[in-house]
Every structure is written in structure tokens, then in C-alpha cells.
PDB file of C-alpha atoms in Angstrom:
ATOM      1  CA  UNK A   1     -21.202 -17.701  12.776  1.00 84.00           C
ATOM      2  CA  UNK A   2     -18.350 -19.193  10.808  1.00 87.00           C
ATOM      3  CA  UNK A   3     -19.764 -18.003   7.478  1.00 90.00           C
ATOM      4  CA  UNK A   4     -20.186 -14.481   8.819  1.00 92.00           C
ATOM      5  CA  UNK A   5     -16.604 -14.529  10.079  1.00 92.00           C
ATOM      6  CA  UNK A   6     -15.347 -15.528   6.626  1.00 91.00           C
ATOM      7  CA  UNK A   7     -17.482 -12.896   4.910  1.00 93.00           C
ATOM      8  CA  UNK A   8     -16.302 -10.188   7.293  1.00 93.00           C
ATOM      9  CA  UNK A   9     -12.649 -11.135   6.811  1.00 92.00           C
ATOM     10  CA  UNK A  10     -13.079 -10.834   3.048  1.00 94.00           C
ATOM     11  CA  UNK A  11     -15.058  -7.582   3.284  1.00 94.00           C
ATOM     12  CA  UNK A  12     -12.485  -5.923   5.540  1.00 91.00           C
ATOM     13  CA  UNK A  13      -9.639  -7.057   3.263  1.00 90.00           C
ATOM     14  CA  UNK A  14     -11.360  -5.784   0.108  1.00 91.00           C
ATOM     15  CA  UNK A  15     -12.315  -2.504   1.790  1.00 89.00           C
ATOM     16  CA  UNK A  16      -8.731  -2.009   2.896  1.00 86.00           C
ATOM     17  CA  UNK A  17      -7.370  -2.642  -0.599  1.00 85.00           C
ATOM     18  CA  UNK A  18      -9.880  -0.272  -2.213  1.00 86.00           C
ATOM     19  CA  UNK A  19      -9.039   2.512   0.246  1.00 84.00           C
ATOM     20  CA  UNK A  20      -5.282   1.881   0.133  1.00 80.00           C
ATOM     21  CA  UNK A  21      -5.053   1.683  -3.632  1.00 79.00           C
ATOM     22  CA  UNK A  22      -7.397   4.678  -3.913  1.00 80.00           C
ATOM     23  CA  UNK A  23      -4.926   6.720  -1.918  1.00 77.00           C
ATOM     24  CA  UNK A  24      -1.855   5.377  -3.749  1.00 74.00           C
ATOM     25  CA  UNK A  25      -2.950   5.312  -7.397  1.00 72.00           C
ATOM     26  CA  UNK A  26      -3.536   9.082  -7.868  1.00 73.00           C
ATOM     27  CA  UNK A  27       0.081   9.842  -6.887  1.00 71.00           C
ATOM     28  CA  UNK A  28       1.580   6.771  -8.513  1.00 66.00           C
ATOM     29  CA  UNK A  29       3.687   8.683 -11.046  1.00 67.00           C
ATOM     30  CA  UNK A  30       5.300  10.631  -8.229  1.00 68.00           C
ATOM     31  CA  UNK A  31       5.601   7.705  -5.810  1.00 63.00           C
ATOM     32  CA  UNK A  32       6.739   5.118  -8.317  1.00 66.00           C
ATOM     33  CA  UNK A  33       7.766   6.308 -11.750  1.00 66.00           C
ATOM     34  CA  UNK A  34       8.471   2.651 -12.630  1.00 66.00           C
ATOM     35  CA  UNK A  35       4.949   1.470 -11.710  1.00 63.00           C
ATOM     36  CA  UNK A  36       3.252   0.013  -8.663  1.00 59.00           C
ATOM     37  CA  UNK A  37       5.834  -2.706  -8.094  1.00 59.00           C
ATOM     38  CA  UNK A  38       8.591  -0.100  -8.459  1.00 59.00           C
ATOM     39  CA  UNK A  39       7.502   1.374  -5.121  1.00 61.00           C
ATOM     40  CA  UNK A  40       9.693  -1.054  -3.230  1.00 61.00           C
ATOM     41  CA  UNK A  41      12.795   0.291  -4.921  1.00 60.00           C
ATOM     42  CA  UNK A  42      16.189  -1.307  -5.129  1.00 62.00           C
ATOM     43  CA  UNK A  43      17.459  -2.691  -1.812  1.00 62.00           C
ATOM     44  CA  UNK A  44      20.822  -1.005  -2.352  1.00 60.00           C
ATOM     45  CA  UNK A  45      19.346   2.407  -3.073  1.00 64.00           C
ATOM     46  CA  UNK A  46      18.650   5.190  -0.612  1.00 65.00           C
ATOM     47  CA  UNK A  47      15.576   4.775   1.612  1.00 64.00           C
ATOM     48  CA  UNK A  48      12.382   6.241   0.189  1.00 66.00           C
ATOM     49  CA  UNK A  49       9.862   6.213   3.055  1.00 66.00           C
ATOM     50  CA  UNK A  50       6.932   7.588   1.039  1.00 69.00           C
ATOM     51  CA  UNK A  51       7.270   4.861  -1.568  1.00 67.00           C
ATOM     52  CA  UNK A  52       7.721   2.134   1.018  1.00 64.00           C
ATOM     53  CA  UNK A  53       4.726   3.302   3.046  1.00 70.00           C
ATOM     54  CA  UNK A  54       2.591   3.364  -0.103  1.00 69.00           C
ATOM     55  CA  UNK A  55       3.606  -0.194  -0.997  1.00 69.00           C
ATOM     56  CA  UNK A  56       3.206  -1.693   2.484  1.00 68.00           C
ATOM     57  CA  UNK A  57      -0.197  -0.075   2.976  1.00 72.00           C
ATOM     58  CA  UNK A  58      -1.532  -1.449  -0.319  1.00 70.00           C
ATOM     59  CA  UNK A  59      -0.045  -4.451  -2.149  1.00 66.00           C
ATOM     60  CA  UNK A  60       2.352  -5.452   0.622  1.00 67.00           C
ATOM     61  CA  UNK A  61      -0.302  -5.366   3.330  1.00 79.00           C
ATOM     62  CA  UNK A  62      -1.976  -8.261   5.117  1.00 83.00           C
ATOM     63  CA  UNK A  63      -5.173  -7.717   3.081  1.00 86.00           C
ATOM     64  CA  UNK A  64      -4.420 -10.421   0.513  1.00 86.00           C
ATOM     65  CA  UNK A  65      -3.668 -13.002   3.180  1.00 88.00           C
ATOM     66  CA  UNK A  66      -6.750 -11.936   5.111  1.00 89.00           C
ATOM     67  CA  UNK A  67      -8.967 -12.389   2.041  1.00 91.00           C
ATOM     68  CA  UNK A  68      -7.531 -15.898   1.553  1.00 91.00           C
ATOM     69  CA  UNK A  69      -8.149 -16.626   5.240  1.00 90.00           C
ATOM     70  CA  UNK A  70     -11.770 -15.553   4.785  1.00 92.00           C
ATOM     71  CA  UNK A  71     -12.163 -17.739   1.693  1.00 93.00           C
ATOM     72  CA  UNK A  72     -10.701 -20.677   3.622  1.00 91.00           C
ATOM     73  CA  UNK A  73     -13.131 -20.131   6.515  1.00 90.00           C
ATOM     74  CA  UNK A  74     -16.064 -19.941   4.060  1.00 91.00           C
ATOM     75  CA  UNK A  75     -14.970 -23.107   2.251  1.00 92.00           C
ATOM     76  CA  UNK A  76     -14.711 -24.972   5.555  1.00 90.00           C
ATOM     77  CA  UNK A  77     -18.183 -23.770   6.580  1.00 89.00           C
ATOM     78  CA  UNK A  78     -19.687 -24.874   3.251  1.00 90.00           C
ATOM     79  CA  UNK A  79     -18.193 -28.345   3.747  1.00 89.00           C
ATOM     80  CA  UNK A  80     -19.637 -28.474   7.255  1.00 85.00           C
ATOM     81  CA  UNK A  81     -16.301 -28.543   9.043  1.00 81.00           C
ATOM     82  CA  UNK A  82     -14.396 -26.163  11.244  1.00 75.00           C
ATOM     83  CA  UNK A  83     -11.197 -24.482  10.107  1.00 72.00           C
ATOM     84  CA  UNK A  84      -8.053 -25.409  12.002  1.00 74.00           C
ATOM     85  CA  UNK A  85      -8.817 -25.369  15.739  1.00 78.00           C
ATOM     86  CA  UNK A  86      -7.528 -22.191  17.291  1.00 83.00           C
ATOM     87  CA  UNK A  87      -7.879 -20.095  14.139  1.00 85.00           C
ATOM     88  CA  UNK A  88     -10.184 -17.691  15.998  1.00 89.00           C
ATOM     89  CA  UNK A  89      -7.669 -17.314  18.810  1.00 92.00           C
ATOM     90  CA  UNK A  90      -4.904 -16.939  16.218  1.00 91.00           C
ATOM     91  CA  UNK A  91      -6.793 -14.130  14.514  1.00 91.00           C
ATOM     92  CA  UNK A  92      -7.469 -12.500  17.897  1.00 93.00           C
ATOM     93  CA  UNK A  93      -3.758 -12.597  18.829  1.00 94.00           C
ATOM     94  CA  UNK A  94      -2.748 -11.254  15.411  1.00 89.00           C
ATOM     95  CA  UNK A  95      -5.323  -8.471  15.693  1.00 91.00           C
ATOM     96  CA  UNK A  96      -4.102  -7.577  19.192  1.00 93.00           C
ATOM     97  CA  UNK A  97      -0.527  -7.290  17.894  1.00 91.00           C
ATOM     98  CA  UNK A  98      -1.695  -5.151  14.983  1.00 86.00           C
ATOM     99  CA  UNK A  99      -3.623  -2.892  17.362  1.00 89.00           C
ATOM    100  CA  UNK A 100      -0.584  -2.472  19.594  1.00 91.00           C
ATOM    101  CA  UNK A 101       1.430  -1.356  16.566  1.00 84.00           C
ATOM    102  CA  UNK A 102      -1.326   0.791  15.017  1.00 82.00           C
ATOM    103  CA  UNK A 103      -4.104   1.588  17.504  1.00 87.00           C
ATOM    104  CA  UNK A 104      -5.711   4.178  15.216  1.00 85.00           C
ATOM    105  CA  UNK A 105      -6.501   1.849  12.326  1.00 82.00           C
ATOM    106  CA  UNK A 106      -9.082  -0.436  10.832  1.00 84.00           C
ATOM    107  CA  UNK A 107      -7.614  -3.448  12.627  1.00 87.00           C
ATOM    108  CA  UNK A 108     -10.425  -3.059  15.170  1.00 92.00           C
ATOM    109  CA  UNK A 109     -12.766  -4.512  12.534  1.00 92.00           C
ATOM    110  CA  UNK A 110     -10.994  -7.867  12.762  1.00 92.00           C
ATOM    111  CA  UNK A 111     -12.117  -8.352  16.351  1.00 94.00           C
ATOM    112  CA  UNK A 112     -15.620  -9.294  15.176  1.00 94.00           C
ATOM    113  CA  UNK A 113     -14.601 -12.214  12.913  1.00 93.00           C
ATOM    114  CA  UNK A 114     -12.075 -13.378  15.519  1.00 93.00           C
ATOM    115  CA  UNK A 115     -14.784 -13.546  18.186  1.00 93.00           C
ATOM    116  CA  UNK A 116     -17.228 -15.217  15.762  1.00 92.00           C
ATOM    117  CA  UNK A 117     -14.664 -17.895  14.935  1.00 91.00           C
ATOM    118  CA  UNK A 118     -13.939 -18.441  18.624  1.00 91.00           C
ATOM    119  CA  UNK A 119     -17.677 -18.774  19.338  1.00 90.00           C
ATOM    120  CA  UNK A 120     -18.076 -21.290  16.479  1.00 86.00           C
ATOM    121  CA  UNK A 121     -15.142 -23.301  17.826  1.00 84.00           C
ATOM    122  CA  UNK A 122     -16.595 -23.238  21.353  1.00 83.00           C
ATOM    123  CA  UNK A 123     -19.957 -24.428  20.037  1.00 77.00           C
ATOM    124  CA  UNK A 124     -18.294 -27.447  18.416  1.00 69.00           C
ATOM    125  CA  UNK A 125     -16.469 -28.306  21.643  1.00 66.00           C
ATOM    126  CA  UNK A 126     -19.643 -28.331  23.761  1.00 65.00           C
ATOM    127  CA  UNK A 127     -21.891 -30.015  21.176  1.00 59.00           C
ATOM    128  CA  UNK A 128     -22.859 -33.590  22.062  1.00 56.00           C
ATOM    129  CA  UNK A 129     -21.195 -36.250  19.911  1.00 55.00           C
ATOM    130  CA  UNK A 130     -23.254 -37.404  16.948  1.00 59.00           C
ATOM    131  CA  UNK A 131     -24.826 -40.842  17.155  1.00 48.00           C
ATOM    132  CA  UNK A 132     -23.219 -43.446  14.932  1.00 46.00           C
ATOM    133  CA  UNK A 133     -25.497 -44.582  12.092  1.00 48.00           C
TER     134      UNK A 133
END
């Protein structure tokens, strides 16, 4: 379960970045004449909502952190240990907050890895202790 949760976290993050960058890159010269990082603009300049939305939906999104989270979960599974206890609940709470802010979004996809992580954590809690060798 834990490996599937990690894989799904990575897949959702990569899918998000592909779709977000696919929608941003064709209009990049209009959105950010100074390049992708120029989308944020100078903090003292006038607000540019189109540029800001393009940045925060692509490079500034949670996708990079989510991919790292998935890699961390996979690494823990390969080593035969659980990630930090409560990481499934943490992901569930984060996903719930994201869904409150953007109910029509792909955040719904994060419910599956959150529930898988919670199930893996519950399995560890109810497993009998290993016999000492």
C-alpha cells in the first residue's frame, strides 16, 4: 500500500506539472517576456494576475513538494519502514484544505494516496510485535 501511495503521489505531481507547463509555455512570451521565472514580477510593480496565476499553477505549485513526498514514501517502503507516523492523516488534512479552496480541481486524486498511507499506518499499529531473535 505504501509503495502505491508513493507512486501515486509522484504520478499526480508529474501529471500536474505536464498539464500546467503545457498550458503556460505556449503563451510564455506574452505572460513573461523575461522568461518563466519572470512571471512573478517585481514585488514593487503593479499586480499582474495572469502572470501570477501562470506561475503559481506551474513552478510555484505544490507539485514539486508532492513529488518529493512521494519519493520519500517510496524510499521508506524500500527500507521496510513507515514514513513519519501521521503522514497519511497529514496528507488527508492538506488535501481537504486544498479541496475547500479549489473544489473543481485535481486535488481529489490525492485522497487515494492519503487513504493508502493511513491504511499502511493502521496495519503497522495492529500488527503483532516481532519476536526477538
